[in-house]
CSV table of C-alpha atoms in Angstrom, one decimal:
chain,number,residue,atom,x,y,z
A,1,UNK,CA,0.0,0.0,0.0
A,2,UNK,CA,2.8,2.4,1.0
A,3,UNK,CA,4.7,1.4,-2.2
A,4,UNK,CA,1.6,2.3,-4.3
A,5,UNK,CA,1.3,5.7,-2.5
A,6,UNK,CA,4.9,6.6,-3.3
A,7,UNK,CA,4.6,5.4,-6.9
A,8,UNK,CA,1.6,7.7,-7.4
A,9,UNK,CA,3.4,10.6,-5.8
A,10,UNK,CA,6.5,10.1,-8.1
A,11,UNK,CA,4.3,10.0,-11.2
A,12,UNK,CA,2.6,13.2,-10.1
A,13,UNK,CA,5.9,15.0,-9.6
A,14,UNK,CA,7.1,13.9,-13.1
A,15,UNK,CA,3.9,15.2,-14.7
A,16,UNK,CA,3.7,18.6,-13.0
A,17,UNK,CA,6.8,20.2,-14.6
A,18,UNK,CA,5.5,19.2,-18.1
A,19,UNK,CA,2.1,20.6,-17.4
A,20,UNK,CA,3.6,23.8,-16.1
A,21,UNK,CA,5.7,24.3,-19.3
A,22,UNK,CA,2.6,23.6,-21.4
A,23,UNK,CA,0.7,26.2,-19.5
A,24,UNK,CA,3.4,28.8,-19.9
A,25,UNK,CA,3.5,28.3,-23.7
A,26,UNK,CA,-0.2,28.4,-24.2
A,27,UNK,CA,-0.4,31.9,-22.9
A,28,UNK,CA,2.5,33.2,-24.9
A,29,UNK,CA,1.7,34.9,-28.2
A,30,UNK,CA,4.4,34.4,-30.9
A,31,UNK,CA,5.2,37.6,-32.8
A,32,UNK,CA,4.4,37.6,-36.5
A,33,UNK,CA,7.5,37.1,-38.7
A,34,UNK,CA,8.5,40.3,-40.6
A,35,UNK,CA,9.7,38.3,-43.6
A,36,UNK,CA,8.1,35.4,-45.5
A,37,UNK,CA,8.8,31.9,-44.5
A,38,UNK,CA,11.9,31.5,-46.7
A,39,UNK,CA,13.9,33.9,-44.4
A,40,UNK,CA,13.2,31.7,-41.4
A,41,UNK,CA,14.9,28.7,-42.7
A,42,UNK,CA,18.4,28.1,-41.5
A,43,UNK,CA,20.9,29.0,-44.3
A,44,UNK,CA,23.9,27.8,-42.2
A,45,UNK,CA,23.3,24.1,-43.0
A,46,UNK,CA,24.2,24.8,-46.6
A,47,UNK,CA,26.5,27.7,-46.3
A,48,UNK,CA,25.4,31.3,-47.0
A,49,UNK,CA,22.0,30.3,-48.4
A,50,UNK,CA,19.4,27.5,-48.1
A,51,UNK,CA,20.0,26.5,-51.7
A,52,UNK,CA,17.4,23.8,-51.8
A,53,UNK,CA,14.7,26.2,-50.6
A,54,UNK,CA,15.8,29.0,-52.9
A,55,UNK,CA,15.5,26.7,-55.9
A,56,UNK,CA,11.8,26.3,-55.3
A,57,UNK,CA,11.6,29.9,-56.6
A,58,UNK,CA,13.3,29.0,-59.9
A,59,UNK,CA,11.9,31.0,-62.8
A,60,UNK,CA,9.2,32.7,-60.8
A,61,UNK,CA,7.4,35.3,-62.9
A,62,UNK,CA,8.7,38.8,-62.0
A,63,UNK,CA,5.1,39.8,-61.8
A,64,UNK,CA,4.5,37.3,-58.9
A,65,UNK,CA,5.3,39.7,-56.1
A,66,UNK,CA,4.5,37.2,-53.3
A,67,UNK,CA,7.0,34.6,-54.6
A,68,UNK,CA,9.6,37.3,-55.5
A,69,UNK,CA,9.4,38.6,-52.0
A,70,UNK,CA,9.8,35.1,-50.7
A,71,UNK,CA,12.9,34.7,-52.8
A,72,UNK,CA,14.4,38.0,-51.7
A,73,UNK,CA,13.7,37.0,-48.0
A,74,UNK,CA,16.2,34.2,-48.5
A,75,UNK,CA,19.1,36.4,-49.5
A,76,UNK,CA,21.9,37.6,-47.2
A,77,UNK,CA,21.0,41.2,-47.2
A,78,UNK,CA,17.4,40.5,-46.2
A,79,UNK,CA,18.6,38.7,-43.1
A,80,UNK,CA,20.5,41.8,-42.0
A,81,UNK,CA,18.3,44.7,-43.2
A,82,UNK,CA,14.5,45.1,-43.5
A,83,UNK,CA,13.2,45.0,-47.1
A,84,UNK,CA,11.6,48.4,-47.6
A,85,UNK,CA,10.4,48.1,-51.2
A,86,UNK,CA,10.6,45.7,-54.1
A,87,UNK,CA,9.8,46.9,-57.6
A,88,UNK,CA,9.9,45.3,-61.1
A,89,UNK,CA,10.2,47.4,-64.2
A,90,UNK,CA,10.7,46.8,-67.9
A,91,UNK,CA,12.3,49.7,-69.8
A,92,UNK,CA,14.4,48.0,-72.5
A,93,UNK,CA,15.4,45.5,-69.8
A,94,UNK,CA,13.8,43.5,-67.0
A,95,UNK,CA,15.0,45.3,-63.8
A,96,UNK,CA,14.4,44.2,-60.2
A,97,UNK,CA,14.9,46.9,-57.7
A,98,UNK,CA,15.3,46.1,-54.0
A,99,UNK,CA,15.4,48.8,-51.3
A,100,UNK,CA,16.7,47.9,-47.8
A,101,UNK,CA,16.1,50.1,-44.8
A,102,UNK,CA,19.2,51.3,-42.9
A,103,UNK,CA,17.5,52.8,-39.8
A,104,UNK,CA,20.8,54.4,-38.5
A,105,UNK,CA,20.7,56.5,-35.4
A,106,UNK,CA,23.1,59.3,-34.4
A,107,UNK,CA,26.7,58.2,-34.4
A,108,UNK,CA,26.0,54.9,-36.2
A,109,UNK,CA,27.5,53.8,-39.5
A,110,UNK,CA,26.8,50.9,-41.8
A,111,UNK,CA,29.7,49.1,-43.5
A,112,UNK,CA,28.7,47.9,-47.0
A,113,UNK,CA,29.7,44.4,-47.9
A,114,UNK,CA,29.9,44.5,-51.7
A,115,UNK,CA,30.8,40.9,-52.0
A,116,UNK,CA,27.6,39.9,-50.2
A,117,UNK,CA,25.7,42.2,-52.5
A,118,UNK,CA,27.1,40.6,-55.6
A,119,UNK,CA,26.5,37.1,-54.2
A,120,UNK,CA,22.8,38.0,-53.7
A,121,UNK,CA,22.6,39.4,-57.2
A,122,UNK,CA,24.3,36.3,-58.8
A,123,UNK,CA,21.8,34.1,-57.0
A,124,UNK,CA,18.9,36.1,-58.4
A,125,UNK,CA,20.3,35.8,-61.9
A,126,UNK,CA,20.7,32.0,-61.6
A,127,UNK,CA,17.1,31.6,-60.5
A,128,UNK,CA,15.4,34.2,-62.7
A,129,UNK,CA,16.3,33.6,-66.3
A,130,UNK,CA,14.2,36.6,-67.6
A,131,UNK,CA,16.0,39.1,-65.3
A,132,UNK,CA,18.5,41.5,-67.0
A,133,UNK,CA,19.5,43.7,-64.1
A,134,UNK,CA,19.3,44.1,-60.3
A,135,UNK,CA,19.4,47.4,-58.5
A,136,UNK,CA,20.1,47.4,-54.7
A,137,UNK,CA,19.5,50.5,-52.7
A,138,UNK,CA,20.2,51.2,-49.0
A,139,UNK,CA,17.7,53.9,-47.9
A,140,UNK,CA,16.9,56.1,-45.0
A,141,UNK,CA,14.7,59.2,-45.0
A,142,UNK,CA,15.4,60.9,-48.4
A,143,UNK,CA,18.8,59.2,-48.7
A,144,UNK,CA,19.6,56.3,-51.0
A,145,UNK,CA,22.9,54.5,-51.5
A,146,UNK,CA,23.2,52.5,-54.7
A,147,UNK,CA,20.9,53.3,-57.6
A,148,UNK,CA,23.2,51.7,-60.2
A,149,UNK,CA,21.8,48.6,-61.7
A,150,UNK,CA,24.1,45.5,-61.9
A,151,UNK,CA,23.5,43.8,-65.2
A,152,UNK,CA,23.6,40.1,-65.8
A,153,UNK,CA,26.7,40.6,-68.0
A,154,UNK,CA,28.5,42.5,-65.3
A,155,UNK,CA,27.7,39.9,-62.7
A,156,UNK,CA,28.9,37.1,-65.0
A,157,UNK,CA,32.2,38.9,-65.4
A,158,UNK,CA,32.7,38.9,-61.7
A,159,UNK,CA,31.6,35.3,-61.3
A,160,UNK,CA,33.4,34.1,-64.4
A,161,UNK,CA,30.6,31.9,-65.6
A,162,UNK,CA,27.2,31.8,-67.2
A,163,UNK,CA,24.5,32.3,-64.6
A,164,UNK,CA,21.6,30.9,-66.7
A,165,UNK,CA,23.6,27.7,-67.4
A,166,UNK,CA,24.5,27.3,-63.7
A,167,UNK,CA,20.9,27.7,-62.6
A,168,UNK,CA,19.5,25.1,-65.1
A,169,UNK,CA,20.0,22.0,-62.9
A,170,UNK,CA,18.8,21.8,-59.3
A,171,UNK,CA,21.5,19.3,-58.3
A,172,UNK,CA,24.2,21.5,-59.7
A,173,UNK,CA,22.7,24.5,-57.9
A,174,UNK,CA,22.6,22.7,-54.6
A,175,UNK,CA,26.0,21.0,-54.7
A,176,UNK,CA,28.4,23.1,-56.9
A,177,UNK,CA,27.0,26.6,-56.6
A,178,UNK,CA,27.7,27.0,-52.8
A,179,UNK,CA,31.4,26.7,-53.5
A,180,UNK,CA,31.3,29.2,-56.4
A,181,UNK,CA,29.4,31.7,-54.3
A,182,UNK,CA,31.7,31.3,-51.3
A,183,UNK,CA,34.7,32.1,-53.5
A,184,UNK,CA,33.1,35.1,-55.2
A,185,UNK,CA,34.7,38.4,-54.3
A,186,UNK,CA,33.7,41.9,-55.4
A,187,UNK,CA,35.4,45.1,-54.3
A,188,UNK,CA,34.3,48.0,-56.5
A,189,UNK,CA,36.1,51.3,-55.9
A,190,UNK,CA,33.1,53.1,-54.2
A,191,UNK,CA,32.4,54.4,-50.7
A,192,UNK,CA,32.2,51.3,-48.3
A,193,UNK,CA,30.7,53.1,-45.3
A,194,UNK,CA,27.5,55.1,-44.8
A,195,UNK,CA,27.2,57.2,-41.7
A,196,UNK,CA,24.1,58.6,-40.0
A,197,UNK,CA,25.5,62.1,-40.4
A,198,UNK,CA,25.9,61.6,-44.2
A,199,UNK,CA,22.5,60.0,-44.5
A,200,UNK,CA,20.7,62.8,-42.7
A,201,UNK,CA,22.7,65.5,-44.5
A,202,UNK,CA,24.4,66.7,-41.3
A,203,UNK,CA,28.0,66.6,-42.6
A,204,UNK,CA,29.7,70.0,-43.0
């Protein structure tokens, strides 16, 4: 009888912590993600990107804003800066413009990683065959850094390869492209740092 009493008590003690955790979680409201689901996937398993997930966006129509936003959410810059605006335009070429919000405060500066920028652009060209150019802007208030489209030809010169050809096969994209992207370097001779004072026009 005493043995049964202690056995019941032990079972009760084991159940209580689990029930307590469940109660805590049921009252907690999870915040809504700011980016589409693609950005929540871990890119560290496959290097800089989740290549398998990105390839699900292969040859998405540039008019499909939801899917294009999902693709952009999987890029490196979108994991660091909030996407402010995405626009598609056709004026002699298919251009995709992506604005990222800086949100600098007094005394802050942002160091621009041009290699990361080109890696993102190359990924877009591999996945979107109809795309001719990508324009990346860093914006705050009335300030915008960038504004110069990177053409497919310019990106292929940096990469040293044909982006459409490299994006044709999913297996190649998942197994060979991570190495090519990791080895890609781009250092244009432009200003690498944006300061709050410059952005807000406070420099003398």
